[in-house]
Amino acid sequence: QVQLVESGGGLVQPGGSLRLSCAASGNIFRFYTMGWFRQAPGKQRELVASISNTHRTNYADSVKGRFTISRDNAKSTVSLQMNSLKPDDTAVYYCNTDRSQLQWGQGTQVTVSS
C-alpha cells in the first residue's frame, strides 16, 4: 500500500513563502497524476494543484500565479512551492492522486498570519 508523507509546513507571515514536499512509498507513483489538496477549518478539502506524469500542471484560480507544483518520479516526490502567501491559504495541506485514490497522509499545517 502506498504511503504518503507530507512535510514543510509552518507559520509564515503574509507575503512569505513555503515549500511543501510529499514522499510516496512504492513504485507506482510515476503512473499517477498527483495533486496537492488543502482543508481549512470548517471547509471541504479542495484540490489546489495537480501535475500529470508528463508534467502537465493545473491550478485552482485561487493559487494560480503564486503556487508551483513539481514532481520527481525517480524519487517519488511531489512538491508545492508557495509564494505570496495570504491568510486565506491557511489550511492543512495534503498530497494524493488528483482523484484521491490513495490513503491520505497526516498532512502538513500551513498557517499564514502576522
mmCIF file of C-alpha atoms in Angstrom:
data_model
loop_
_atom_site.group_PDB
_atom_site.id
_atom_site.type_symbol
_atom_site.label_atom_id
_atom_site.label_comp_id
_atom_site.label_asym_id
_atom_site.label_seq_id
_atom_site.Cartn_x
_atom_site.Cartn_y
_atom_site.Cartn_z
ATOM 1 C CA GLN A 1 0.000 0.000 0.000
ATOM 2 C CA VAL A 2 1.337 3.405 -0.979
ATOM 3 C CA GLN A 3 2.012 5.703 1.938
ATOM 4 C CA LEU A 4 2.127 9.471 1.595
ATOM 5 C CA VAL A 5 4.152 11.665 3.938
ATOM 6 C CA GLU A 6 3.826 15.436 3.714
ATOM 7 C CA SER A 7 6.290 17.916 5.201
ATOM 8 C CA GLY A 8 7.420 21.515 5.035
ATOM 9 C CA GLY A 9 4.525 23.381 6.618
ATOM 10 C CA GLY A 10 4.836 26.047 9.239
ATOM 11 C CA LEU A 11 3.964 29.568 10.313
ATOM 12 C CA VAL A 12 4.725 32.320 7.821
ATOM 13 C CA GLN A 13 3.828 35.978 7.519
ATOM 14 C CA PRO A 14 1.603 37.224 4.689
ATOM 15 C CA GLY A 15 3.665 37.615 1.553
ATOM 16 C CA GLY A 16 6.073 34.898 2.607
ATOM 17 C CA SER A 17 6.940 31.570 1.007
ATOM 18 C CA LEU A 18 6.966 27.911 1.909
ATOM 19 C CA ARG A 19 7.883 24.756 0.049
ATOM 20 C CA LEU A 20 5.937 21.602 0.783
ATOM 21 C CA SER A 21 7.148 18.118 -0.034
ATOM 22 C CA CYS A 22 5.370 14.802 -0.305
ATOM 23 C CA ALA A 23 7.146 11.471 -0.363
ATOM 24 C CA ALA A 24 5.362 8.385 -1.639
ATOM 25 C CA SER A 25 6.383 4.831 -0.940
ATOM 26 C CA GLY A 26 6.178 2.185 -3.627
ATOM 27 C CA ASN A 27 6.970 2.197 -7.327
ATOM 28 C CA ILE A 28 3.590 3.133 -8.798
ATOM 29 C CA PHE A 29 3.897 6.846 -8.085
ATOM 30 C CA ARG A 30 5.035 7.647 -11.581
ATOM 31 C CA PHE A 31 1.793 6.393 -13.142
ATOM 32 C CA TYR A 32 -0.458 8.840 -11.308
ATOM 33 C CA THR A 33 -1.440 12.417 -11.787
ATOM 34 C CA MET A 34 -0.583 13.812 -8.372
ATOM 35 C CA GLY A 35 -2.199 16.683 -6.580
ATOM 36 C CA TRP A 36 -1.936 18.946 -3.578
ATOM 37 C CA PHE A 37 -5.105 19.462 -1.596
ATOM 38 C CA ARG A 38 -5.881 21.677 1.340
ATOM 39 C CA GLN A 39 -8.527 21.775 4.009
ATOM 40 C CA ALA A 40 -9.198 24.872 6.060
ATOM 41 C CA PRO A 41 -11.170 24.706 9.320
ATOM 42 C CA GLY A 42 -14.870 24.271 8.626
ATOM 43 C CA LYS A 43 -14.337 23.857 4.891
ATOM 44 C CA GLN A 44 -14.210 20.944 2.492
ATOM 45 C CA ARG A 45 -10.933 19.633 1.212
ATOM 46 C CA GLU A 46 -10.089 21.192 -2.150
ATOM 47 C CA LEU A 47 -7.617 20.393 -4.902
ATOM 48 C CA VAL A 48 -5.286 23.353 -5.441
ATOM 49 C CA ALA A 49 -2.724 21.986 -7.891
ATOM 50 C CA SER A 50 -2.088 18.868 -9.924
ATOM 51 C CA ILE A 51 0.675 17.522 -12.137
ATOM 52 C CA SER A 52 0.424 14.651 -14.589
ATOM 53 C CA ASN A 53 3.084 12.032 -15.165
ATOM 54 C CA THR A 54 4.093 14.091 -18.212
ATOM 55 C CA HIS A 55 4.399 17.211 -16.021
ATOM 56 C CA ARG A 56 1.281 18.944 -17.268
ATOM 57 C CA THR A 57 0.066 21.202 -14.468
ATOM 58 C CA ASN A 58 -3.249 22.679 -13.387
ATOM 59 C CA TYR A 59 -4.045 25.137 -10.636
ATOM 60 C CA ALA A 60 -7.079 26.406 -8.800
ATOM 61 C CA ASP A 61 -7.801 30.028 -9.612
ATOM 62 C CA SER A 62 -7.131 30.982 -6.010
ATOM 63 C CA VAL A 63 -3.467 29.945 -6.232
ATOM 64 C CA LYS A 64 -2.671 30.463 -9.903
ATOM 65 C CA GLY A 65 0.457 32.542 -10.358
ATOM 66 C CA ARG A 66 1.549 32.031 -6.739
ATOM 67 C CA PHE A 67 1.938 28.266 -6.345
ATOM 68 C CA THR A 68 4.070 25.915 -8.439
ATOM 69 C CA ILE A 69 3.753 22.147 -8.339
ATOM 70 C CA SER A 70 6.571 19.862 -9.419
ATOM 71 C CA ARG A 71 7.469 16.188 -9.219
ATOM 72 C CA ASP A 72 10.462 13.911 -9.280
ATOM 73 C CA ASN A 73 9.398 10.479 -10.454
ATOM 74 C CA ALA A 74 12.779 8.942 -9.711
ATOM 75 C CA LYS A 75 12.443 9.942 -6.074
ATOM 76 C CA SER A 76 8.655 9.512 -5.887
ATOM 77 C CA THR A 77 8.212 13.033 -4.561
ATOM 78 C CA VAL A 78 5.894 15.889 -5.395
ATOM 79 C CA SER A 79 6.477 19.436 -4.190
ATOM 80 C CA LEU A 80 4.492 22.632 -3.891
ATOM 81 C CA GLN A 81 6.293 25.964 -3.920
ATOM 82 C CA MET A 82 4.019 28.566 -2.381
ATOM 83 C CA ASN A 83 4.825 32.254 -2.792
ATOM 84 C CA SER A 84 2.982 35.438 -1.883
ATOM 85 C CA LEU A 85 1.087 33.578 0.788
ATOM 86 C CA LYS A 86 -2.157 35.001 2.105
ATOM 87 C CA PRO A 87 -4.083 34.343 5.326
ATOM 88 C CA ASP A 88 -6.691 32.523 3.204
ATOM 89 C CA ASP A 89 -4.026 29.937 2.364
ATOM 90 C CA THR A 90 -4.065 28.771 5.969
ATOM 91 C CA ALA A 91 -5.011 25.098 5.947
ATOM 92 C CA VAL A 92 -3.736 21.569 6.335
ATOM 93 C CA TYR A 93 -2.128 20.550 3.059
ATOM 94 C CA TYR A 94 -2.212 17.002 1.722
ATOM 95 C CA CYS A 95 -0.936 15.230 -1.347
ATOM 96 C CA ASN A 96 -2.727 12.421 -3.156
ATOM 97 C CA THR A 97 -3.576 11.432 -6.682
ATOM 98 C CA ASP A 98 -5.860 14.006 -8.292
ATOM 99 C CA ARG A 99 -8.713 11.511 -7.821
ATOM 100 C CA SER A 100 -7.850 10.847 -4.193
ATOM 101 C CA GLN A 101 -7.126 7.202 -4.896
ATOM 102 C CA LEU A 102 -4.571 6.654 -2.168
ATOM 103 C CA GLN A 103 -4.826 6.595 1.595
ATOM 104 C CA TRP A 104 -4.499 10.088 2.984
ATOM 105 C CA GLY A 105 -1.402 11.024 4.926
ATOM 106 C CA GLN A 106 -1.295 13.203 8.026
ATOM 107 C CA GLY A 107 -0.921 16.401 6.070
ATOM 108 C CA THR A 108 1.179 19.412 6.988
ATOM 109 C CA GLN A 109 -0.179 22.566 8.619
ATOM 110 C CA VAL A 110 0.363 25.897 6.892
ATOM 111 C CA THR A 111 -0.511 28.999 8.868
ATOM 112 C CA VAL A 112 -0.247 32.436 7.298
ATOM 113 C CA SER A 113 -0.506 35.122 9.919
ATOM 114 C CA SER A 114 1.205 38.271 11.075
#
